[in-house]
Tab-separated table of C-alpha atoms in Angstrom:
chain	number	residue	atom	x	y	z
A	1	UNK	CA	0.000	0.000	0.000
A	2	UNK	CA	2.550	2.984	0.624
A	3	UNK	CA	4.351	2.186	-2.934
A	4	UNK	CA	0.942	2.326	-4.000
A	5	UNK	CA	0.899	6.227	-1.911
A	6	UNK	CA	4.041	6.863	-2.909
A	7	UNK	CA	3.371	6.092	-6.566
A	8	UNK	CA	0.490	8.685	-6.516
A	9	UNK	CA	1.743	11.572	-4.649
A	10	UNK	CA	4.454	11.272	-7.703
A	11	UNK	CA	2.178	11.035	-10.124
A	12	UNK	CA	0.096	14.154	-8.624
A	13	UNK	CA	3.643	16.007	-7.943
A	14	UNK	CA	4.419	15.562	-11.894
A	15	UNK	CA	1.437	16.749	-12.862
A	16	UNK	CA	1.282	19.535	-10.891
A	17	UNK	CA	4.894	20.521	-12.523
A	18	UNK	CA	3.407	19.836	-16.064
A	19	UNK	CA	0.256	22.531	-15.525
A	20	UNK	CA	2.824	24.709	-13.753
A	21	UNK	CA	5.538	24.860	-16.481
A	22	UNK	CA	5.475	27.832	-18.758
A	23	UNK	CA	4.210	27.817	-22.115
A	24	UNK	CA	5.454	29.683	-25.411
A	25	UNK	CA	2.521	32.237	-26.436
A	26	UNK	CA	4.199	34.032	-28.927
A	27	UNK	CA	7.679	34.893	-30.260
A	28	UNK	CA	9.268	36.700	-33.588
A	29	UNK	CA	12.401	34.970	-34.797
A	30	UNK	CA	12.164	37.833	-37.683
A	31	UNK	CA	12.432	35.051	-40.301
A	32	UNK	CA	9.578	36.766	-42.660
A	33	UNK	CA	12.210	37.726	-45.779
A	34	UNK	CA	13.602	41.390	-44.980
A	35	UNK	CA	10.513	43.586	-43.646
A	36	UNK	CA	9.231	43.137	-40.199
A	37	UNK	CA	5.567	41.949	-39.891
A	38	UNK	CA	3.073	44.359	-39.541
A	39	UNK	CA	0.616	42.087	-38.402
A	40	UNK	CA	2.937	42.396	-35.141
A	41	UNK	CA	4.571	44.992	-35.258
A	42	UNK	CA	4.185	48.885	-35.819
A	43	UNK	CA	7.225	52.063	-36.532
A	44	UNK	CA	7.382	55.129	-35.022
A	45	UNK	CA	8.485	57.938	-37.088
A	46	UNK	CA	10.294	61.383	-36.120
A	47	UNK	CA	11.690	63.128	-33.585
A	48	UNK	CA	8.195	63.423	-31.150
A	49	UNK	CA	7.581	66.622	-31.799
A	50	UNK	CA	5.053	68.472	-31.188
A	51	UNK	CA	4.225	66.582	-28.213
A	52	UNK	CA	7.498	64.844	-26.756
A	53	UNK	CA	10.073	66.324	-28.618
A	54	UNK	CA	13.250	64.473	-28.505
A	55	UNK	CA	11.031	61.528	-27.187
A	56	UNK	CA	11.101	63.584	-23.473
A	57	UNK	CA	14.836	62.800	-23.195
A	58	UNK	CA	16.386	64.823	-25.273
A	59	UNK	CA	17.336	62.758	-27.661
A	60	UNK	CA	18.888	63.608	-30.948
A	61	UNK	CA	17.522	60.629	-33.308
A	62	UNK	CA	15.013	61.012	-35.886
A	63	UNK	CA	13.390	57.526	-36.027
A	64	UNK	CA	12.351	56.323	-39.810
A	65	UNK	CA	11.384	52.496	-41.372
A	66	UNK	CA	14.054	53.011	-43.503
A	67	UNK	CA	15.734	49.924	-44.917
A	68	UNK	CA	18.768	51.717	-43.562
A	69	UNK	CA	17.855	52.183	-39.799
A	70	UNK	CA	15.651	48.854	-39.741
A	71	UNK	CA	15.712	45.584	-41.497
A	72	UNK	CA	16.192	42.081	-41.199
A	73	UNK	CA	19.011	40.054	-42.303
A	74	UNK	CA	20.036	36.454	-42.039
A	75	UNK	CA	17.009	36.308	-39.380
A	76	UNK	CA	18.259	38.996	-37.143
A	77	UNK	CA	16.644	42.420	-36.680
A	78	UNK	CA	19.115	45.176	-36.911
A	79	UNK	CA	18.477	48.476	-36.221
A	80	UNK	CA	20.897	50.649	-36.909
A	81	UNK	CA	21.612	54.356	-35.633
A	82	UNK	CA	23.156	56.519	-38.625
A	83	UNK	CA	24.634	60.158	-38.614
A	84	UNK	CA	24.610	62.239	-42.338
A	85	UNK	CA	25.651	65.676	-42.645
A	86	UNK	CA	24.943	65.835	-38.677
A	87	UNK	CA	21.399	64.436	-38.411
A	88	UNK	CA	21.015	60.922	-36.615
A	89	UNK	CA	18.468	58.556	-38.014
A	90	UNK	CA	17.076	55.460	-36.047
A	91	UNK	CA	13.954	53.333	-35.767
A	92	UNK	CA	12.051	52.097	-32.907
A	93	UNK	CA	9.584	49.181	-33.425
A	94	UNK	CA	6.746	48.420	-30.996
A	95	UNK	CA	3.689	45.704	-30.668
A	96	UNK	CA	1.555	48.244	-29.398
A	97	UNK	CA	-2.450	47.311	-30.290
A	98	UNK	CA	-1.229	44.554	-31.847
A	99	UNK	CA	0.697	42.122	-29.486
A	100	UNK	CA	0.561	42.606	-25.561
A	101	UNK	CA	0.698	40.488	-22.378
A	102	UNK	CA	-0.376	40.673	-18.968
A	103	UNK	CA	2.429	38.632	-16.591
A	104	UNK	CA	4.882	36.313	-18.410
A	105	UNK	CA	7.838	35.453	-19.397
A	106	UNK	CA	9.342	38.251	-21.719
A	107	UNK	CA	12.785	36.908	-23.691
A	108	UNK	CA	14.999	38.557	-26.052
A	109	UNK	CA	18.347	37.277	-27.408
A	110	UNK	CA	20.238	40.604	-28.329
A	111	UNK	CA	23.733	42.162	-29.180
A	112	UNK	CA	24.233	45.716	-28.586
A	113	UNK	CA	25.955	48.304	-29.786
A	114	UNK	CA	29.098	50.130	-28.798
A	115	UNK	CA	29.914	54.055	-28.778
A	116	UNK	CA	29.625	56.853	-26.375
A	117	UNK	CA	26.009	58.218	-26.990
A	118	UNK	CA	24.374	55.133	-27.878
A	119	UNK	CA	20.842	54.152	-25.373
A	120	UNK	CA	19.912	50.727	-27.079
A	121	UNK	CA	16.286	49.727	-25.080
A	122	UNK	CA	14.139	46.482	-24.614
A	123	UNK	CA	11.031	47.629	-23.055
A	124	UNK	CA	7.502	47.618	-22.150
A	125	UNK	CA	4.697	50.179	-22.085
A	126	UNK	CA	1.351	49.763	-20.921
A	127	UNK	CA	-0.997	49.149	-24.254
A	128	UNK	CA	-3.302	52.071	-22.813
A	129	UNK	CA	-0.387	54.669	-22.747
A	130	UNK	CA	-2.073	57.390	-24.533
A	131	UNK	CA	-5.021	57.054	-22.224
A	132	UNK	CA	-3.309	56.598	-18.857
A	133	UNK	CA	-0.153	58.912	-19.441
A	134	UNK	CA	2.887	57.733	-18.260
A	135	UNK	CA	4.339	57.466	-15.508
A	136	UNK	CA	0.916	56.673	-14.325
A	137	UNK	CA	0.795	54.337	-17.065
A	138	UNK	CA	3.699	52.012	-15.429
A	139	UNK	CA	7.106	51.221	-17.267
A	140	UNK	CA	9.203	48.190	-17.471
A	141	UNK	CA	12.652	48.653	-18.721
A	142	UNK	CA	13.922	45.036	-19.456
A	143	UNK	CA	17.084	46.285	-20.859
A	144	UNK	CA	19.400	49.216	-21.303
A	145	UNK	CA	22.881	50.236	-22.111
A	146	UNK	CA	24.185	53.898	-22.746
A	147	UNK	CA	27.816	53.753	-24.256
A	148	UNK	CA	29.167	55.885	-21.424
A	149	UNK	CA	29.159	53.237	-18.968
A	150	UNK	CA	30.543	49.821	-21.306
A	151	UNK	CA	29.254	47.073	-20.280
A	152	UNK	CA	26.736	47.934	-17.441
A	153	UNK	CA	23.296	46.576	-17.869
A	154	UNK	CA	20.531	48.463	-16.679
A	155	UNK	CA	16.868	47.415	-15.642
A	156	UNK	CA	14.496	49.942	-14.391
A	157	UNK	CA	10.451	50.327	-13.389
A	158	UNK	CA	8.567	53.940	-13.519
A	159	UNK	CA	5.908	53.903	-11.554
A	160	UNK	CA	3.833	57.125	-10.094
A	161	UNK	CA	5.804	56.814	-6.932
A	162	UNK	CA	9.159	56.907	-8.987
A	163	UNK	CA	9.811	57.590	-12.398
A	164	UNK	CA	12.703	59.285	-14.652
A	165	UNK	CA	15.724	58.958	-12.805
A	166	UNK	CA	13.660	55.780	-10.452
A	167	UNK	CA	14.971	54.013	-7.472
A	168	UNK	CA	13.529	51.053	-8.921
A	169	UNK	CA	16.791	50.162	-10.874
A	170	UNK	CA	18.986	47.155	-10.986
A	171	UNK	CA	22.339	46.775	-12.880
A	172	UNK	CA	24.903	43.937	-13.864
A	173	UNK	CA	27.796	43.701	-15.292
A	174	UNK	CA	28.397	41.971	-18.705
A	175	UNK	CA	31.720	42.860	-20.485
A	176	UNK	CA	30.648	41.428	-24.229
A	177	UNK	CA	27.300	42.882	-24.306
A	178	UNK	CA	28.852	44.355	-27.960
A	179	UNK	CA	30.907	40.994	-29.683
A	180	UNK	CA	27.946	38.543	-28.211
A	181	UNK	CA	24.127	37.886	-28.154
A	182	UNK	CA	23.117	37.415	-24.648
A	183	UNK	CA	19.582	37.057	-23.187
A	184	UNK	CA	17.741	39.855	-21.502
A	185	UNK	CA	14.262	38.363	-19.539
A	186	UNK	CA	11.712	39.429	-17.710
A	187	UNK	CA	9.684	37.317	-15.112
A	188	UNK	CA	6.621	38.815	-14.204
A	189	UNK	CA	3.616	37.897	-12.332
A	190	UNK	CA	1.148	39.251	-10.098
A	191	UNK	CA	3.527	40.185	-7.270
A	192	UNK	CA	7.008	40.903	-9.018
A	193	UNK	CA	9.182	41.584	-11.897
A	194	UNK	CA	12.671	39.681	-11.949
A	195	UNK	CA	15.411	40.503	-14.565
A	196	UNK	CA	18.052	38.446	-15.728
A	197	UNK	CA	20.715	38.319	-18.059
A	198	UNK	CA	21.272	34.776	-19.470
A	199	UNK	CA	19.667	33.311	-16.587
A	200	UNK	CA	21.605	35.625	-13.848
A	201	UNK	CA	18.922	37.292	-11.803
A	202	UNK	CA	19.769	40.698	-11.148
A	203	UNK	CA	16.978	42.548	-9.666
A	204	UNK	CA	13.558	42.067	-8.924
A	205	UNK	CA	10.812	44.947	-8.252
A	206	UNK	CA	8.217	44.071	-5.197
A	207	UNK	CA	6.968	47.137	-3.373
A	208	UNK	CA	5.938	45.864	0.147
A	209	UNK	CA	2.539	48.129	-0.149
A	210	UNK	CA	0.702	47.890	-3.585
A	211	UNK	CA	-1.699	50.262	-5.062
A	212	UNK	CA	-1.924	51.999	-8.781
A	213	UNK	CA	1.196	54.368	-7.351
A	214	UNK	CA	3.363	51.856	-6.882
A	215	UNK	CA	1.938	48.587	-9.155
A	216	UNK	CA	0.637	49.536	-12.436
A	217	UNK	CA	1.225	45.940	-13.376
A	218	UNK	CA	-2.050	44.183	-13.522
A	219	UNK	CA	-2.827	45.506	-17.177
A	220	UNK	CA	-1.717	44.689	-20.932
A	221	UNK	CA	1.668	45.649	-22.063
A	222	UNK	CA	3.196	45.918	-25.391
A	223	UNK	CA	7.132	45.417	-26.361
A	224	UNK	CA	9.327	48.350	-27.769
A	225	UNK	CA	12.695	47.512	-29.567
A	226	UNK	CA	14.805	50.961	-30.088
A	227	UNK	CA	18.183	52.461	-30.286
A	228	UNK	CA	18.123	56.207	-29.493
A	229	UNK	CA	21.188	58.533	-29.597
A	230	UNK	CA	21.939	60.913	-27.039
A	231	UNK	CA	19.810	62.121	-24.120
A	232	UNK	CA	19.568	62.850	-20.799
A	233	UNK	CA	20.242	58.925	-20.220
A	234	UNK	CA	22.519	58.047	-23.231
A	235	UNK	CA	24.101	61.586	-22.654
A	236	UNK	CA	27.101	63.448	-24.603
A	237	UNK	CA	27.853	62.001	-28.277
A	238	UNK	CA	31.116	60.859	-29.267
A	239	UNK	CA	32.021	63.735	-31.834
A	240	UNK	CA	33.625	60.248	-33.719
A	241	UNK	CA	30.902	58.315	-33.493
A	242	UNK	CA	28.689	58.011	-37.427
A	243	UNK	CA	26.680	54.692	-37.030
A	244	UNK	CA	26.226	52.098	-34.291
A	245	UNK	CA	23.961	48.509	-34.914
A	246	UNK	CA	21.658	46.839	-32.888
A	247	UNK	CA	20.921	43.299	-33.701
A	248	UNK	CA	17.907	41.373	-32.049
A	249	UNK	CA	17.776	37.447	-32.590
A	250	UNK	CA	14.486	37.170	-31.063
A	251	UNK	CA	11.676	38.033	-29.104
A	252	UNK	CA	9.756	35.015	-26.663
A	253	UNK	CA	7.095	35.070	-24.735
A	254	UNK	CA	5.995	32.152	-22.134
A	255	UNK	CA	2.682	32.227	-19.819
């Protein structure tokens, strides 16, 4: 009778892990020719003017779905950051309306750029931005480098209760974020957000009082793939600097 027990409470404990393990709900191995899918994914164009000019950072890139600044090659994204007779072109890609998740598993397998003045980003916006506002709206910054600081790997949350320059920030150190792909996750459910770089947790966001101040959270969030130049984050330009690529292997997402 108790290898009979014992046979059952393994049975039960498998299948217990088996509901519990993650599934994939959606990823973009950009393997669709050269252009991006639109089913997915949408550009944004220009320099935010009127509204946020210089994207409310300051920054100095004017963002286009030029075949220059975005494309796909080999089955890698690249975005690339150019500079012509002193204007920088970029491109910044988002899912927004079109592909968002509430609590996951967010994955991408990126290598980043080099060069002082470079702000490559792999982030998350809440899918009712323009409604909300942000920082109201809630932030999650899965990923971020600025050139000035080489190697430092930056994950941040804006929230009401701290946005711009947050407390809610986490960084790790990764010296061949430039000559390798790495990957930058996300684990987030109802009560946290943990980051990790190729499996190294980092930092993990859980205010010990929640409310819409603090955990804006609970709601639909889109993805946002950009490299901007400049800013009050990437800061001062390298007067040498004239192009700097971005390549993204792929996007996941598990539930």
């Amino acid at each position: 009778m108790k290898y009979l027990i014992l046979t059952l409470a393994l049975i039960l404990s498998f299948a217990g892990c088996m509901r519990k393990s993650p599934q994939l709900v959606w990823s973009e191995e950009f393997d669709n020719g050269s252009q991006l899918d639109t089913l997915s994914w949408n550009y944004k164009y220009g320099d935010g003017c009127p509204n946020v000019c210089g994207w409310g950072n300051n920054e100095l890139e004017i963002y286009t779905d030029d075949p220059r600044n975005v494309r796909i090659e080999n089955g890698v994204l690249v975005i690339e950051a150019l500079k012509t007779d002193s204007v920088w072109t970029s491109a910044r890609i988002t899912t927004q309306g079109k592909q968002t998740f509430t609590y996951g598993r967010i994955e991408f397998k990126a290598k980043l750029p080099s060069g002082v003045g470079t702000w490559p980003a792999l982030w998350m916006l809440n899918d009712k931005i323009d409604q909300i506002g942000w920082p109201a709206a809630g932030e999650i910054d899965i990923m971020e480098h600025v050139g000035r600081r080489p190697g430092v790997i930056q994950s941040s949350m804006h929230t009401q209760s701290s946005s711009g320059n947050t407390i809610n920030t986490g960084m790790i150190d990764l010296p061949t974020y430039d000559a390798e792909f790495h990957i930058y996750a996300a684990d987030w459910n109802k009560d946290r957000i943990t980051v990790s770089v190729d499996g190294q947790e980092y930092y993990t966001y859980q205010p010990e009082e929640k409310n819409k101040d603090t955990w804006p959270f609970d709601s639909p969030f889109y993805i946002i793939i950009n490299l901007a130049i400049g800013g009050n984050f990437g800061g001062p330009v390298s007067p040498d600097l004239t192009r700097a690529r971005m390549e993204v292997d792929y996007v996941k997402v598990f539930q």
